[in-house]
Amino acid sequence: MFLFASLIFACFVLQPLGYAEAPDDSSSPKREFRAVWIATVNNIDWPSKKGLPVEQQKAEFIKLLSDVKEMGMNAVIVQIKPTADAFYPSAYGPWSEYLTGEQGKDPGYDPLAFMIEEAHKRNLEFHAWFNPYRITMNHKDLGRLAENHPARKHPEWVVGYGNQLYFDPGIPDVQKFIVDGIMEVVKKYDIDGVHMDDYFYPYKIPGEEFPDDESYEKYGKEHFENRDDWRRNNVNELVRKIHESIKKEKPYVKFGISPFGVWRNKADDPTGSDTRAGQTNYDDLYADTRHWIQNGYLDYINPQIYWNIGYELAAFDILLHWWRNEVKDKPIHLYIGQAAYKINNNPVPEWSDPEEYPRQINMIRSYGDVHGSVHFSLKDLNRNPLGIKDRLINEIYKKPALVPAMPWLDDDPPKKPKLRDLIKNEKGITLTIEDHKGNDTVYYAVYRFEGKHKGDTGSSENLLTTVRKTSNVQQFTDITAEPGKTYTYIVTALDRLHNESKESNPKTITISDKP
């Protein structure tokens, strides 16, 4: 995700407008979507470079998941189709060059299957991230693509713009090809979500028109006098078809999009945001996010609000309020895309303030209709600029959080599990959890209270951890229990859409302070 937002405003170093301080809501919510993008294009996050041995690729990804868990996240969004290629064996694209260094070369394993399995072991949601139209990053030579590349088989689908090749969004066969390619993954893999980012029609290049005269003449002109309306309709139809296809196949798989942070500026539409963005979703990328929200095409929308609070051209706080209003009373979750890559790495002085990023998270948390954050990208958090990784681990995301439920998809929780026993051993306290046969439990929430009585399970304060279900009777060991204390435990069962059961029976144990 080469986030164009930074380029649009790169030449401006402006003082922020006056703004009210974000409400101080540093308490950790029990439910909060905490995700991070893992980008594979140009080997941004993973693999660290092309052509690594399989075991090194796997070890790197496992280390990234360990970092994600350490930072308190509960989901990853992994780019599996960055340039009309694939990180899995596919009938709709060749193997990605970012794996082996050669497009079309089999890496010797199925990276997608491996990544999903490892993410689920750690009870992380796995959202498969697709880039629908992009074919190349820095050239326009079809001959450089793998022989079996769909763009070489269907050159009539391809257009060049700037120094890149794209599938033409206005061709119906292209739309069907993209939908079918996404559904290949939905059908074959145990993903939790399908995700797309801000790349629809490409960001405009000054003085260069997107070359779709032929497709407009053939497919659009009869029905759309305005070419921009036709382009928006092309994207709308793609989004609608993806949503309908996913829900027909696996209704529980979420569909989300992370658009550029500005739909339209107020100067162009009185219902737009009070911003002055150089390009916008509606007018330049032909991505009508409002249409998708109002027509129920998405389960979540994740706008990239990659500017600081109070920024003169596009303020984080102003856009946060605007997007909240867009989703109000709609069956859709709002997550905010945050610019970890800008921390201490941007000429705007606010990004050198160690409190800017935490302040944004506190502002998000202060509103019950905003359900979490997605951070771009993992490598930037791992750099730990201004100590943000440490802050996430030790403060902001210290307490675990459950992924917010989506009752419009499913609101039927599993039956409550049974806490069979507690046993003190050399590692800690081992809980034995028993579940009902046929229960649709995917994982358990473990709550721990000091003393002989259970307390409130409605907050994150007593949520110890989550544990992926592996069998109807399984064990979990709490290695953080302290000698000399009495603890009471309960567990709950949650399904894949995070509906939570009633509480199990409580169990209490006192740990001797003697060796």
JSON list of N, CA and C in Angstrom, two decimals, residues 379-423:
[
{"chain": "A", "resi": 379, "resn": "LYS", "atom": "N", "xyz": [6.17, -3.07, 9.83]},
{"chain": "A", "resi": 379, "resn": "LYS", "atom": "CA", "xyz": [7.60, -2.74, 9.96]},
{"chain": "A", "resi": 379, "resn": "LYS", "atom": "C", "xyz": [7.79, -1.39, 10.63]},
{"chain": "A", "resi": 380, "resn": "ASP", "atom": "N", "xyz": [6.82, -0.49, 10.43]},
{"chain": "A", "resi": 380, "resn": "ASP", "atom": "CA", "xyz": [6.94, 0.84, 11.03]},
{"chain": "A", "resi": 380, "resn": "ASP", "atom": "C", "xyz": [6.69, 0.78, 12.53]},
{"chain": "A", "resi": 381, "resn": "LEU", "atom": "N", "xyz": [5.76, -0.05, 12.99]},
{"chain": "A", "resi": 381, "resn": "LEU", "atom": "CA", "xyz": [5.61, -0.23, 14.43]},
{"chain": "A", "resi": 381, "resn": "LEU", "atom": "C", "xyz": [6.84, -0.91, 15.02]},
{"chain": "A", "resi": 382, "resn": "ASN", "atom": "N", "xyz": [7.38, -1.88, 14.31]},
{"chain": "A", "resi": 382, "resn": "ASN", "atom": "CA", "xyz": [8.55, -2.59, 14.82]},
{"chain": "A", "resi": 382, "resn": "ASN", "atom": "C", "xyz": [9.79, -1.70, 14.91]},
{"chain": "A", "resi": 383, "resn": "ARG", "atom": "N", "xyz": [9.83, -0.63, 14.12]},
{"chain": "A", "resi": 383, "resn": "ARG", "atom": "CA", "xyz": [10.93, 0.33, 14.26]},
{"chain": "A", "resi": 383, "resn": "ARG", "atom": "C", "xyz": [10.88, 1.04, 15.62]},
{"chain": "A", "resi": 384, "resn": "ASN", "atom": "N", "xyz": [9.71, 1.03, 16.22]},
{"chain": "A", "resi": 384, "resn": "ASN", "atom": "CA", "xyz": [9.49, 1.63, 17.53]},
{"chain": "A", "resi": 384, "resn": "ASN", "atom": "C", "xyz": [9.82, 3.13, 17.56]},
{"chain": "A", "resi": 385, "resn": "PRO", "atom": "N", "xyz": [9.37, 3.91, 16.56]},
{"chain": "A", "resi": 385, "resn": "PRO", "atom": "CA", "xyz": [9.66, 5.34, 16.57]},
{"chain": "A", "resi": 385, "resn": "PRO", "atom": "C", "xyz": [8.98, 6.03, 17.75]},
{"chain": "A", "resi": 386, "resn": "LEU", "atom": "N", "xyz": [9.71, 6.87, 18.43]},
{"chain": "A", "resi": 386, "resn": "LEU", "atom": "CA", "xyz": [9.22, 7.59, 19.61]},
{"chain": "A", "resi": 386, "resn": "LEU", "atom": "C", "xyz": [8.63, 6.63, 20.65]},
{"chain": "A", "resi": 387, "resn": "GLY", "atom": "N", "xyz": [9.10, 5.38, 20.62]},
{"chain": "A", "resi": 387, "resn": "GLY", "atom": "CA", "xyz": [8.68, 4.39, 21.62]},
{"chain": "A", "resi": 387, "resn": "GLY", "atom": "C", "xyz": [7.26, 3.89, 21.45]},
{"chain": "A", "resi": 388, "resn": "ILE", "atom": "N", "xyz": [6.68, 4.00, 20.24]},
{"chain": "A", "resi": 388, "resn": "ILE", "atom": "CA", "xyz": [5.26, 3.64, 20.09]},
{"chain": "A", "resi": 388, "resn": "ILE", "atom": "C", "xyz": [5.03, 2.14, 20.29]},
{"chain": "A", "resi": 389, "resn": "LYS", "atom": "N", "xyz": [5.95, 1.30, 19.86]},
{"chain": "A", "resi": 389, "resn": "LYS", "atom": "CA", "xyz": [5.78, -0.14, 20.10]},
{"chain": "A", "resi": 389, "resn": "LYS", "atom": "C", "xyz": [5.76, -0.43, 21.60]},
{"chain": "A", "resi": 390, "resn": "ASP", "atom": "N", "xyz": [6.66, 0.20, 22.33]},
{"chain": "A", "resi": 390, "resn": "ASP", "atom": "CA", "xyz": [6.68, 0.02, 23.78]},
{"chain": "A", "resi": 390, "resn": "ASP", "atom": "C", "xyz": [5.39, 0.51, 24.42]},
{"chain": "A", "resi": 391, "resn": "ARG", "atom": "N", "xyz": [4.87, 1.62, 23.91]},
{"chain": "A", "resi": 391, "resn": "ARG", "atom": "CA", "xyz": [3.62, 2.17, 24.45]},
{"chain": "A", "resi": 391, "resn": "ARG", "atom": "C", "xyz": [2.45, 1.20, 24.21]},
{"chain": "A", "resi": 392, "resn": "LEU", "atom": "N", "xyz": [2.42, 0.60, 23.02]},
{"chain": "A", "resi": 392, "resn": "LEU", "atom": "CA", "xyz": [1.36, -0.36, 22.73]},
{"chain": "A", "resi": 392, "resn": "LEU", "atom": "C", "xyz": [1.44, -1.56, 23.67]},
{"chain": "A", "resi": 393, "resn": "ILE", "atom": "N", "xyz": [2.65, -2.08, 23.85]},
{"chain": "A", "resi": 393, "resn": "ILE", "atom": "CA", "xyz": [2.84, -3.28, 24.67]},
{"chain": "A", "resi": 393, "resn": "ILE", "atom": "C", "xyz": [2.53, -3.01, 26.14]},
{"chain": "A", "resi": 394, "resn": "ASN", "atom": "N", "xyz": [3.04, -1.92, 26.65]},
{"chain": "A", "resi": 394, "resn": "ASN", "atom": "CA", "xyz": [3.02, -1.68, 28.10]},
{"chain": "A", "resi": 394, "resn": "ASN", "atom": "C", "xyz": [1.88, -0.80, 28.58]},
{"chain": "A", "resi": 395, "resn": "GLU", "atom": "N", "xyz": [1.16, -0.20, 27.64]},
{"chain": "A", "resi": 395, "resn": "GLU", "atom": "CA", "xyz": [0.15, 0.77, 28.05]},
{"chain": "A", "resi": 395, "resn": "GLU", "atom": "C", "xyz": [-1.12, 0.66, 27.20]},
{"chain": "A", "resi": 396, "resn": "ILE", "atom": "N", "xyz": [-1.04, 1.06, 25.94]},
{"chain": "A", "resi": 396, "resn": "ILE", "atom": "CA", "xyz": [-2.24, 1.27, 25.14]},
{"chain": "A", "resi": 396, "resn": "ILE", "atom": "C", "xyz": [-2.97, -0.04, 24.87]},
{"chain": "A", "resi": 397, "resn": "TYR", "atom": "N", "xyz": [-2.24, -1.08, 24.48]},
{"chain": "A", "resi": 397, "resn": "TYR", "atom": "CA", "xyz": [-2.84, -2.38, 24.19]},
{"chain": "A", "resi": 397, "resn": "TYR", "atom": "C", "xyz": [-2.39, -3.44, 25.21]},
{"chain": "A", "resi": 398, "resn": "LYS", "atom": "N", "xyz": [-2.08, -3.00, 26.40]},
{"chain": "A", "resi": 398, "resn": "LYS", "atom": "CA", "xyz": [-1.59, -3.95, 27.41]},
{"chain": "A", "resi": 398, "resn": "LYS", "atom": "C", "xyz": [-2.63, -5.01, 27.74]},
{"chain": "A", "resi": 399, "resn": "LYS", "atom": "N", "xyz": [-3.88, -4.59, 27.90]},
{"chain": "A", "resi": 399, "resn": "LYS", "atom": "CA", "xyz": [-4.95, -5.53, 28.17]},
{"chain": "A", "resi": 399, "resn": "LYS", "atom": "C", "xyz": [-5.46, -6.10, 26.85]},
{"chain": "A", "resi": 400, "resn": "PRO", "atom": "N", "xyz": [-5.76, -7.39, 26.78]},
{"chain": "A", "resi": 400, "resn": "PRO", "atom": "CA", "xyz": [-6.28, -7.96, 25.53]},
{"chain": "A", "resi": 400, "resn": "PRO", "atom": "C", "xyz": [-7.67, -7.41, 25.22]},
{"chain": "A", "resi": 401, "resn": "ALA", "atom": "N", "xyz": [-8.08, -7.54, 23.97]},
{"chain": "A", "resi": 401, "resn": "ALA", "atom": "CA", "xyz": [-9.40, -7.11, 23.55]},
{"chain": "A", "resi": 401, "resn": "ALA", "atom": "C", "xyz": [-10.01, -8.14, 22.62]},
{"chain": "A", "resi": 402, "resn": "LEU", "atom": "N", "xyz": [-11.31, -8.32, 22.72]},
{"chain": "A", "resi": 402, "resn": "LEU", "atom": "CA", "xyz": [-12.04, -9.18, 21.80]},
{"chain": "A", "resi": 402, "resn": "LEU", "atom": "C", "xyz": [-12.39, -8.39, 20.55]},
{"chain": "A", "resi": 403, "resn": "VAL", "atom": "N", "xyz": [-12.40, -9.06, 19.42]},
{"chain": "A", "resi": 403, "resn": "VAL", "atom": "CA", "xyz": [-12.84, -8.42, 18.17]},
{"chain": "A", "resi": 403, "resn": "VAL", "atom": "C", "xyz": [-14.32, -8.08, 18.31]},
{"chain": "A", "resi": 404, "resn": "PRO", "atom": "N", "xyz": [-14.74, -6.88, 17.91]},
{"chain": "A", "resi": 404, "resn": "PRO", "atom": "CA", "xyz": [-16.16, -6.53, 17.99]},
{"chain": "A", "resi": 404, "resn": "PRO", "atom": "C", "xyz": [-17.04, -7.48, 17.18]},
{"chain": "A", "resi": 405, "resn": "ALA", "atom": "N", "xyz": [-18.18, -7.83, 17.74]},
{"chain": "A", "resi": 405, "resn": "ALA", "atom": "CA", "xyz": [-19.12, -8.70, 17.04]},
{"chain": "A", "resi": 405, "resn": "ALA", "atom": "C", "xyz": [-19.88, -7.93, 15.97]},
{"chain": "A", "resi": 406, "resn": "MET", "atom": "N", "xyz": [-20.40, -8.64, 14.99]},
{"chain": "A", "resi": 406, "resn": "MET", "atom": "CA", "xyz": [-21.20, -8.06, 13.91]},
{"chain": "A", "resi": 406, "resn": "MET", "atom": "C", "xyz": [-22.57, -8.73, 13.91]},
{"chain": "A", "resi": 407, "resn": "PRO", "atom": "N", "xyz": [-23.50, -8.23, 14.71]},
{"chain": "A", "resi": 407, "resn": "PRO", "atom": "CA", "xyz": [-24.79, -8.92, 14.88]},
{"chain": "A", "resi": 407, "resn": "PRO", "atom": "C", "xyz": [-25.60, -9.06, 13.61]},
{"chain": "A", "resi": 408, "resn": "TRP", "atom": "N", "xyz": [-25.35, -8.20, 12.61]},
{"chain": "A", "resi": 408, "resn": "TRP", "atom": "CA", "xyz": [-26.08, -8.36, 11.35]},
{"chain": "A", "resi": 408, "resn": "TRP", "atom": "C", "xyz": [-25.62, -9.59, 10.57]},
{"chain": "A", "resi": 409, "resn": "LEU", "atom": "N", "xyz": [-24.48, -10.14, 10.93]},
{"chain": "A", "resi": 409, "resn": "LEU", "atom": "CA", "xyz": [-24.02, -11.38, 10.31]},
{"chain": "A", "resi": 409, "resn": "LEU", "atom": "C", "xyz": [-24.40, -12.60, 11.14]},
{"chain": "A", "resi": 410, "resn": "ASP", "atom": "N", "xyz": [-24.32, -12.46, 12.46]},
{"chain": "A", "resi": 410, "resn": "ASP", "atom": "CA", "xyz": [-24.64, -13.57, 13.36]},
{"chain": "A", "resi": 410, "resn": "ASP", "atom": "C", "xyz": [-24.72, -13.01, 14.78]},
{"chain": "A", "resi": 411, "resn": "ASP", "atom": "N", "xyz": [-25.80, -13.34, 15.49]},
{"chain": "A", "resi": 411, "resn": "ASP", "atom": "CA", "xyz": [-25.90, -12.89, 16.88]},
{"chain": "A", "resi": 411, "resn": "ASP", "atom": "C", "xyz": [-26.27, -14.04, 17.81]},
{"chain": "A", "resi": 412, "resn": "ASP", "atom": "N", "xyz": [-25.93, -15.27, 17.42]},
{"chain": "A", "resi": 412, "resn": "ASP", "atom": "CA", "xyz": [-26.26, -16.46, 18.21]},
{"chain": "A", "resi": 412, "resn": "ASP", "atom": "C", "xyz": [-25.00, -17.00, 18.87]},
{"chain": "A", "resi": 413, "resn": "PRO", "atom": "N", "xyz": [-24.81, -16.78, 20.16]},
{"chain": "A", "resi": 413, "resn": "PRO", "atom": "CA", "xyz": [-23.57, -17.21, 20.82]},
{"chain": "A", "resi": 413, "resn": "PRO", "atom": "C", "xyz": [-23.54, -18.72, 21.06]},
{"chain": "A", "resi": 414, "resn": "PRO", "atom": "N", "xyz": [-22.36, -19.27, 21.27]},
{"chain": "A", "resi": 414, "resn": "PRO", "atom": "CA", "xyz": [-22.26, -20.69, 21.63]},
{"chain": "A", "resi": 414, "resn": "PRO", "atom": "C", "xyz": [-22.83, -20.94, 23.03]},
{"chain": "A", "resi": 415, "resn": "LYS", "atom": "N", "xyz": [-23.05, -22.22, 23.34]},
{"chain": "A", "resi": 415, "resn": "LYS", "atom": "CA", "xyz": [-23.40, -22.58, 24.71]},
{"chain": "A", "resi": 415, "resn": "LYS", "atom": "C", "xyz": [-22.18, -22.37, 25.61]},
{"chain": "A", "resi": 416, "resn": "LYS", "atom": "N", "xyz": [-22.45, -22.12, 26.89]},
{"chain": "A", "resi": 416, "resn": "LYS", "atom": "CA", "xyz": [-21.34, -21.85, 27.80]},
{"chain": "A", "resi": 416, "resn": "LYS", "atom": "C", "xyz": [-20.51, -23.12, 28.02]},
{"chain": "A", "resi": 417, "resn": "PRO", "atom": "N", "xyz": [-19.19, -22.98, 28.14]},
{"chain": "A", "resi": 417, "resn": "PRO", "atom": "CA", "xyz": [-18.32, -24.12, 28.41]},
{"chain": "A", "resi": 417, "resn": "PRO", "atom": "C", "xyz": [-18.31, -24.43, 29.91]},
{"chain": "A", "resi": 418, "resn": "LYS", "atom": "N", "xyz": [-17.61, -25.48, 30.25]},
{"chain": "A", "resi": 418, "resn": "LYS", "atom": "CA", "xyz": [-17.44, -25.87, 31.65]},
{"chain": "A", "resi": 418, "resn": "LYS", "atom": "C", "xyz": [-15.96, -25.75, 32.04]},
{"chain": "A", "resi": 419, "resn": "LEU", "atom": "N", "xyz": [-15.72, -25.15, 33.17]},
{"chain": "A", "resi": 419, "resn": "LEU", "atom": "CA", "xyz": [-14.36, -25.11, 33.72]},
{"chain": "A", "resi": 419, "resn": "LEU", "atom": "C", "xyz": [-14.24, -26.31, 34.65]},
{"chain": "A", "resi": 420, "resn": "ARG", "atom": "N", "xyz": [-13.54, -27.34, 34.17]},
{"chain": "A", "resi": 420, "resn": "ARG", "atom": "CA", "xyz": [-13.54, -28.62, 34.89]},
{"chain": "A", "resi": 420, "resn": "ARG", "atom": "C", "xyz": [-12.70, -28.56, 36.16]},
{"chain": "A", "resi": 421, "resn": "ASP", "atom": "N", "xyz": [-11.49, -28.07, 36.05]},
{"chain": "A", "resi": 421, "resn": "ASP", "atom": "CA", "xyz": [-10.66, -28.00, 37.26]},
{"chain": "A", "resi": 421, "resn": "ASP", "atom": "C", "xyz": [-9.49, -27.04, 37.07]},
{"chain": "A", "resi": 422, "resn": "LEU", "atom": "N", "xyz": [-8.85, -26.71, 38.19]},
{"chain": "A", "resi": 422, "resn": "LEU", "atom": "CA", "xyz": [-7.63, -25.90, 38.23]},
{"chain": "A", "resi": 422, "resn": "LEU", "atom": "C", "xyz": [-6.57, -26.71, 38.95]},
{"chain": "A", "resi": 423, "resn": "ILE", "atom": "N", "xyz": [-5.38, -26.76, 38.40]},
{"chain": "A", "resi": 423, "resn": "ILE", "atom": "CA", "xyz": [-4.29, -27.51, 39.01]},
{"chain": "A", "resi": 423, "resn": "ILE", "atom": "C", "xyz": [-3.04, -26.64, 39.04]}
]
